[in-house]
Structures are given as C-alpha cells and as structure tokens.
Amino acid sequence: MLPAAVGEGLEDHLEAAVRGEEDARDAVVRWCLPRVRRTLFFAYGPLPETDDLVQETLARVLRSLATFRIGSRFHVWVDRIAVNVARDHFKARGHRKLFEYDDSAMAHQPMASARRARETEMDRQRALLHLADHLASLKPDWRIPLVLRHLHGYTVPEIAAMLEISFEAAKKRLHRGRRELHNRLQEDPYLAT
C-alpha cells in the first residue's frame, strides 16, 4: 500500500498510469517532482545539472511505470530510481567538489515584509546552501546513504537494498558520512553554532 503522504487518490492514478493513461501519468509525475527534486538536491547539490537529473529520473519513472507492481511502496521505487540516476551520473563524472557556496545566490531569494522575518528566512536559506555544499563535497558513497536516511527516513537495511550493498557496508558508509559531515560542519563558522 502507498503511505498516507502519497495523497488520497494517487493509488487510483497510479493504477491508471501503469495501464498507460496519459492524465494519470501526469498526476504521478506531479507527485514525484518535489520528492525527486529534494532528493537529488541534497544528494547532488544545487547545480544546473540537478534539473537534468530530475528530468532523467522522471523520464525513467515514466518509462518503467508498466513494470511497477501495484501494492508495492511507490515512494521507495521512485527513490531507488533517483538514486540510480545520481549514481550513474557520479560514475560518469568522477568524484570532485560538486558545488561552491555563493553568497550572492541569496540576493535573489524572495523577502518577507518584516526585517526579522527576512533575516530569519535568509539565515535558513543560507544554512541550507551551506549544508548542501558540505553534502556535495562528500564522496557519493557517503552522501547518498545520508540523504536516504536523514531526508527520507529509510532504515539501514532499506538503504542497503536500494544501493545493492551489504547491511554492514551501508552501516559503515552512514557512519563515515556522518563523521565526515560532522567534522565539516564544525569547521563551518556559519553552521558550527
């Protein structure tokens, strides 16, 4: 069964989408879009290529809908496709720093009317960009398990299955990723507090 977070009626859309009905496929894509974008943003970073990865993930979801087993957990299936798209891209690109934090990016953020609300929102946005920068600087083998665990709440066995690695390997990657991220956050004057 699909979780409640999927939204009422998506099960019906999903069944129709699996049968190939165009309106239902559009509804499924609309549900997938924010989840895929959030997953890839934190797994990959806020780069122009992130939009390409989102599109590639959604295209793979649509191409593979006919193979989805109704009754399975759809959100897990979508997350697995997103992880595979990111992993394929990382392999093709090789590991290097993926994102540099640019404070000028904050100049384009929408502002609230009150000064304090504006400062709070800017602080939140800046913190997210710093966090994304630190995540993006981690090896993909560490970053992706962290995103799956802390953004989506998957268990270690679920992460191991999604990444097709052993339970122990998933546990080690999470531990190393957390330790490395913690060290980087402690060195960041903006996030250390």
mmCIF file of C-alpha atoms in Angstrom:
data_model
loop_
_atom_site.group_PDB
_atom_site.id
_atom_site.type_symbol
_atom_site.label_atom_id
_atom_site.label_comp_id
_atom_site.label_asym_id
_atom_site.label_seq_id
_atom_site.Cartn_x
_atom_site.Cartn_y
_atom_site.Cartn_z
ATOM 1 C CA MET A 1 0.000 0.000 0.000
ATOM 2 C CA LEU A 2 1.057 3.581 -0.584
ATOM 3 C CA PRO A 3 1.710 5.680 2.508
ATOM 4 C CA ALA A 4 -0.764 8.395 3.512
ATOM 5 C CA ALA A 5 1.789 11.025 2.454
ATOM 6 C CA VAL A 6 1.251 9.976 -1.142
ATOM 7 C CA GLY A 7 -2.129 11.649 -1.046
ATOM 8 C CA GLU A 8 -5.651 10.473 -1.478
ATOM 9 C CA GLY A 9 -6.438 9.218 -4.933
ATOM 10 C CA LEU A 10 -2.862 8.677 -6.100
ATOM 11 C CA GLU A 11 -3.344 4.916 -5.859
ATOM 12 C CA ASP A 12 -6.089 5.206 -8.473
ATOM 13 C CA HIS A 13 -3.888 7.443 -10.622
ATOM 14 C CA LEU A 14 -1.032 5.011 -10.207
ATOM 15 C CA GLU A 15 -3.071 2.049 -11.389
ATOM 16 C CA ALA A 16 -4.287 4.061 -14.385
ATOM 17 C CA ALA A 17 -0.736 5.292 -15.089
ATOM 18 C CA VAL A 18 0.552 1.723 -15.088
ATOM 19 C CA ARG A 19 -2.129 0.969 -17.692
ATOM 20 C CA GLY A 20 -0.769 3.907 -19.733
ATOM 21 C CA GLU A 21 -3.475 6.555 -19.246
ATOM 22 C CA GLU A 22 -1.893 9.936 -20.001
ATOM 23 C CA ASP A 23 -3.755 12.072 -17.399
ATOM 24 C CA ALA A 24 -2.866 9.595 -14.681
ATOM 25 C CA ARG A 25 0.786 9.579 -15.778
ATOM 26 C CA ASP A 26 0.797 13.391 -15.478
ATOM 27 C CA ALA A 27 -0.662 13.175 -11.945
ATOM 28 C CA VAL A 28 2.019 10.680 -10.934
ATOM 29 C CA VAL A 29 4.769 12.935 -12.309
ATOM 30 C CA ARG A 30 3.320 15.925 -10.399
ATOM 31 C CA TRP A 31 3.505 13.848 -7.200
ATOM 32 C CA CYS A 32 7.047 12.654 -7.930
ATOM 33 C CA LEU A 33 8.543 16.013 -8.897
ATOM 34 C CA PRO A 34 9.041 17.654 -5.462
ATOM 35 C CA ARG A 35 10.296 14.412 -3.881
ATOM 36 C CA VAL A 36 12.782 13.729 -6.681
ATOM 37 C CA ARG A 37 13.958 17.347 -6.739
ATOM 38 C CA ARG A 38 14.533 17.361 -2.953
ATOM 39 C CA THR A 39 16.324 14.011 -3.021
ATOM 40 C CA LEU A 40 18.651 14.998 -5.845
ATOM 41 C CA PHE A 41 19.263 18.490 -4.448
ATOM 42 C CA PHE A 42 20.640 17.054 -1.241
ATOM 43 C CA ALA A 43 22.288 14.030 -2.846
ATOM 44 C CA TYR A 44 23.882 16.020 -5.652
ATOM 45 C CA GLY A 45 23.777 19.724 -4.829
ATOM 46 C CA PRO A 46 22.194 22.835 -6.331
ATOM 47 C CA LEU A 47 23.870 22.684 -9.735
ATOM 48 C CA PRO A 48 22.380 23.254 -13.183
ATOM 49 C CA GLU A 49 22.788 19.512 -13.784
ATOM 50 C CA THR A 50 20.402 18.780 -10.922
ATOM 51 C CA ASP A 51 17.463 19.776 -13.123
ATOM 52 C CA ASP A 52 18.755 17.414 -15.811
ATOM 53 C CA LEU A 53 18.957 14.609 -13.247
ATOM 54 C CA VAL A 54 15.408 15.366 -12.090
ATOM 55 C CA GLN A 55 14.197 15.157 -15.684
ATOM 56 C CA GLU A 56 16.114 11.935 -16.280
ATOM 57 C CA THR A 57 14.628 10.427 -13.111
ATOM 58 C CA LEU A 58 11.093 11.381 -14.093
ATOM 59 C CA ALA A 59 11.672 10.019 -17.600
ATOM 60 C CA ARG A 60 12.871 6.714 -16.135
ATOM 61 C CA VAL A 61 9.849 6.610 -13.832
ATOM 62 C CA LEU A 62 7.526 7.078 -16.801
ATOM 63 C CA ARG A 63 9.381 4.532 -18.951
ATOM 64 C CA SER A 64 9.297 1.982 -16.129
ATOM 65 C CA LEU A 65 5.735 2.520 -14.865
ATOM 66 C CA ALA A 66 4.497 -0.565 -16.682
ATOM 67 C CA THR A 67 6.888 -2.658 -14.553
ATOM 68 C CA PHE A 68 5.752 -1.195 -11.210
ATOM 69 C CA ARG A 69 3.915 -3.743 -9.076
ATOM 70 C CA ILE A 70 0.723 -2.253 -7.673
ATOM 71 C CA GLY A 71 0.764 -2.807 -3.919
ATOM 72 C CA SER A 72 4.490 -2.082 -3.646
ATOM 73 C CA ARG A 73 5.719 1.079 -1.966
ATOM 74 C CA PHE A 74 5.761 3.623 -4.779
ATOM 75 C CA HIS A 75 7.867 6.217 -2.951
ATOM 76 C CA VAL A 76 10.625 3.623 -2.378
ATOM 77 C CA TRP A 77 10.534 2.681 -6.050
ATOM 78 C CA VAL A 78 10.840 6.352 -7.098
ATOM 79 C CA ASP A 79 13.674 6.997 -4.618
ATOM 80 C CA ARG A 80 15.560 3.960 -5.924
ATOM 81 C CA ILE A 81 15.309 5.295 -9.481
ATOM 82 C CA ALA A 82 16.560 8.728 -8.325
ATOM 83 C CA VAL A 83 19.492 7.128 -6.513
ATOM 84 C CA ASN A 84 20.388 5.083 -9.592
ATOM 85 C CA VAL A 85 20.269 8.171 -11.824
ATOM 86 C CA ALA A 86 22.549 10.070 -9.421
ATOM 87 C CA ARG A 87 24.894 7.092 -9.039
ATOM 88 C CA ASP A 88 25.158 6.671 -12.826
ATOM 89 C CA HIS A 89 25.955 10.363 -13.168
ATOM 90 C CA PHE A 90 28.591 10.235 -10.405
ATOM 91 C CA LYS A 91 30.281 7.267 -12.080
ATOM 92 C CA ALA A 92 30.354 9.017 -15.444
ATOM 93 C CA ARG A 93 31.590 12.297 -13.993
ATOM 94 C CA GLY A 94 34.026 11.082 -11.365
ATOM 95 C CA HIS A 95 34.254 12.491 -7.859
ATOM 96 C CA ARG A 96 35.159 16.117 -7.358
ATOM 97 C CA LYS A 97 33.716 19.048 -5.469
ATOM 98 C CA LEU A 98 30.276 19.473 -6.947
ATOM 99 C CA PHE A 99 29.133 22.816 -5.573
ATOM 100 C CA GLU A 100 30.732 26.010 -4.343
ATOM 101 C CA TYR A 101 28.689 28.134 -1.961
ATOM 102 C CA ASP A 102 27.979 31.549 -3.438
ATOM 103 C CA ASP A 103 26.583 34.140 -1.031
ATOM 104 C CA SER A 104 25.300 36.214 -3.953
ATOM 105 C CA ALA A 105 22.715 33.477 -4.632
ATOM 106 C CA MET A 106 20.864 34.786 -1.596
ATOM 107 C CA ALA A 107 20.244 38.123 -3.313
ATOM 108 C CA HIS A 108 17.589 36.502 -5.492
ATOM 109 C CA GLN A 109 15.584 34.951 -2.658
ATOM 110 C CA PRO A 110 12.094 36.367 -2.013
ATOM 111 C CA MET A 111 11.929 38.684 1.010
ATOM 112 C CA ALA A 112 9.321 38.836 3.780
ATOM 113 C CA SER A 113 7.908 42.238 4.729
ATOM 114 C CA ALA A 114 9.285 42.397 8.293
ATOM 115 C CA ARG A 115 13.049 42.807 8.730
ATOM 116 C CA ARG A 116 13.374 39.967 11.256
ATOM 117 C CA ALA A 117 11.360 37.563 9.121
ATOM 118 C CA ARG A 118 13.560 38.492 6.168
ATOM 119 C CA GLU A 119 16.737 37.853 8.152
ATOM 120 C CA THR A 120 15.399 34.563 9.525
ATOM 121 C CA GLU A 121 14.458 33.326 6.058
ATOM 122 C CA MET A 122 17.823 34.380 4.650
ATOM 123 C CA ASP A 123 19.579 32.594 7.503
ATOM 124 C CA ARG A 124 17.549 29.454 6.815
ATOM 125 C CA GLN A 125 18.267 29.609 3.079
ATOM 126 C CA ARG A 126 21.954 30.267 3.681
ATOM 127 C CA ALA A 127 22.125 27.366 6.139
ATOM 128 C CA LEU A 128 20.523 25.061 3.550
ATOM 129 C CA LEU A 129 23.025 26.176 0.921
ATOM 130 C CA HIS A 130 25.921 25.619 3.325
ATOM 131 C CA LEU A 131 24.571 22.180 4.226
ATOM 132 C CA ALA A 132 24.121 21.327 0.532
ATOM 133 C CA ASP A 133 27.690 22.477 -0.107
ATOM 134 C CA HIS A 134 29.045 20.237 2.636
ATOM 135 C CA LEU A 135 26.947 17.285 1.483
ATOM 136 C CA ALA A 136 28.079 17.828 -2.109
ATOM 137 C CA SER A 137 31.715 17.732 -1.031
ATOM 138 C CA LEU A 138 31.300 14.238 0.439
ATOM 139 C CA LYS A 139 32.037 11.160 -1.606
ATOM 140 C CA PRO A 140 28.842 9.932 -3.296
ATOM 141 C CA ASP A 141 29.201 6.627 -1.434
ATOM 142 C CA TRP A 142 28.721 8.544 1.831
ATOM 143 C CA ARG A 143 26.387 11.299 0.649
ATOM 144 C CA ILE A 144 23.622 9.180 -0.884
ATOM 145 C CA PRO A 145 23.105 6.946 2.198
ATOM 146 C CA LEU A 146 22.966 10.078 4.381
ATOM 147 C CA VAL A 147 20.296 11.635 2.188
ATOM 148 C CA LEU A 148 18.259 8.433 2.136
ATOM 149 C CA ARG A 149 18.497 8.038 5.906
ATOM 150 C CA HIS A 150 18.029 11.612 7.102
ATOM 151 C CA LEU A 151 15.904 13.144 4.362
ATOM 152 C CA HIS A 152 13.622 10.195 3.673
ATOM 153 C CA GLY A 153 13.970 8.154 6.863
ATOM 154 C CA TYR A 154 14.962 4.838 5.301
ATOM 155 C CA THR A 155 16.401 2.188 7.593
ATOM 156 C CA VAL A 156 19.877 0.770 7.107
ATOM 157 C CA PRO A 157 18.523 -2.497 5.608
ATOM 158 C CA GLU A 158 16.374 -0.498 3.160
ATOM 159 C CA ILE A 159 19.365 1.631 2.167
ATOM 160 C CA ALA A 160 21.477 -1.489 1.676
ATOM 161 C CA ALA A 161 18.807 -2.954 -0.597
ATOM 162 C CA MET A 162 18.390 0.260 -2.601
ATOM 163 C CA LEU A 163 22.135 0.628 -3.142
ATOM 164 C CA GLU A 164 22.624 -3.112 -3.650
ATOM 165 C CA ILE A 165 25.282 -3.350 -0.945
ATOM 166 C CA SER A 166 25.550 -5.354 2.257
ATOM 167 C CA PHE A 167 23.997 -4.210 5.528
ATOM 168 C CA GLU A 168 27.484 -3.751 7.010
ATOM 169 C CA ALA A 169 28.640 -1.666 4.033
ATOM 170 C CA ALA A 170 25.571 0.575 4.325
ATOM 171 C CA LYS A 171 26.159 0.966 8.057
ATOM 172 C CA LYS A 172 29.841 1.865 7.515
ATOM 173 C CA ARG A 173 29.015 4.365 4.778
ATOM 174 C CA LEU A 174 26.450 6.065 7.002
ATOM 175 C CA HIS A 175 28.886 6.189 9.907
ATOM 176 C CA ARG A 176 31.746 7.564 7.810
ATOM 177 C CA GLY A 177 29.457 10.045 6.078
ATOM 178 C CA ARG A 178 28.043 11.310 9.385
ATOM 179 C CA ARG A 179 31.510 11.639 10.886
ATOM 180 C CA GLU A 180 32.874 13.493 7.872
ATOM 181 C CA LEU A 181 29.817 15.761 7.622
ATOM 182 C CA HIS A 182 30.002 16.488 11.360
ATOM 183 C CA ASN A 183 33.687 17.452 11.029
ATOM 184 C CA ARG A 184 32.938 19.743 8.107
ATOM 185 C CA LEU A 185 30.019 21.371 9.904
ATOM 186 C CA GLN A 186 32.181 22.002 12.964
ATOM 187 C CA GLU A 187 34.679 23.848 10.758
ATOM 188 C CA ASP A 188 31.976 25.972 9.105
ATOM 189 C CA PRO A 189 31.634 29.195 11.135
ATOM 190 C CA TYR A 190 28.085 29.637 9.866
ATOM 191 C CA LEU A 191 26.806 26.187 10.839
ATOM 192 C CA ALA A 192 29.015 25.350 13.824
ATOM 193 C CA THR A 193 26.526 27.017 16.164
#
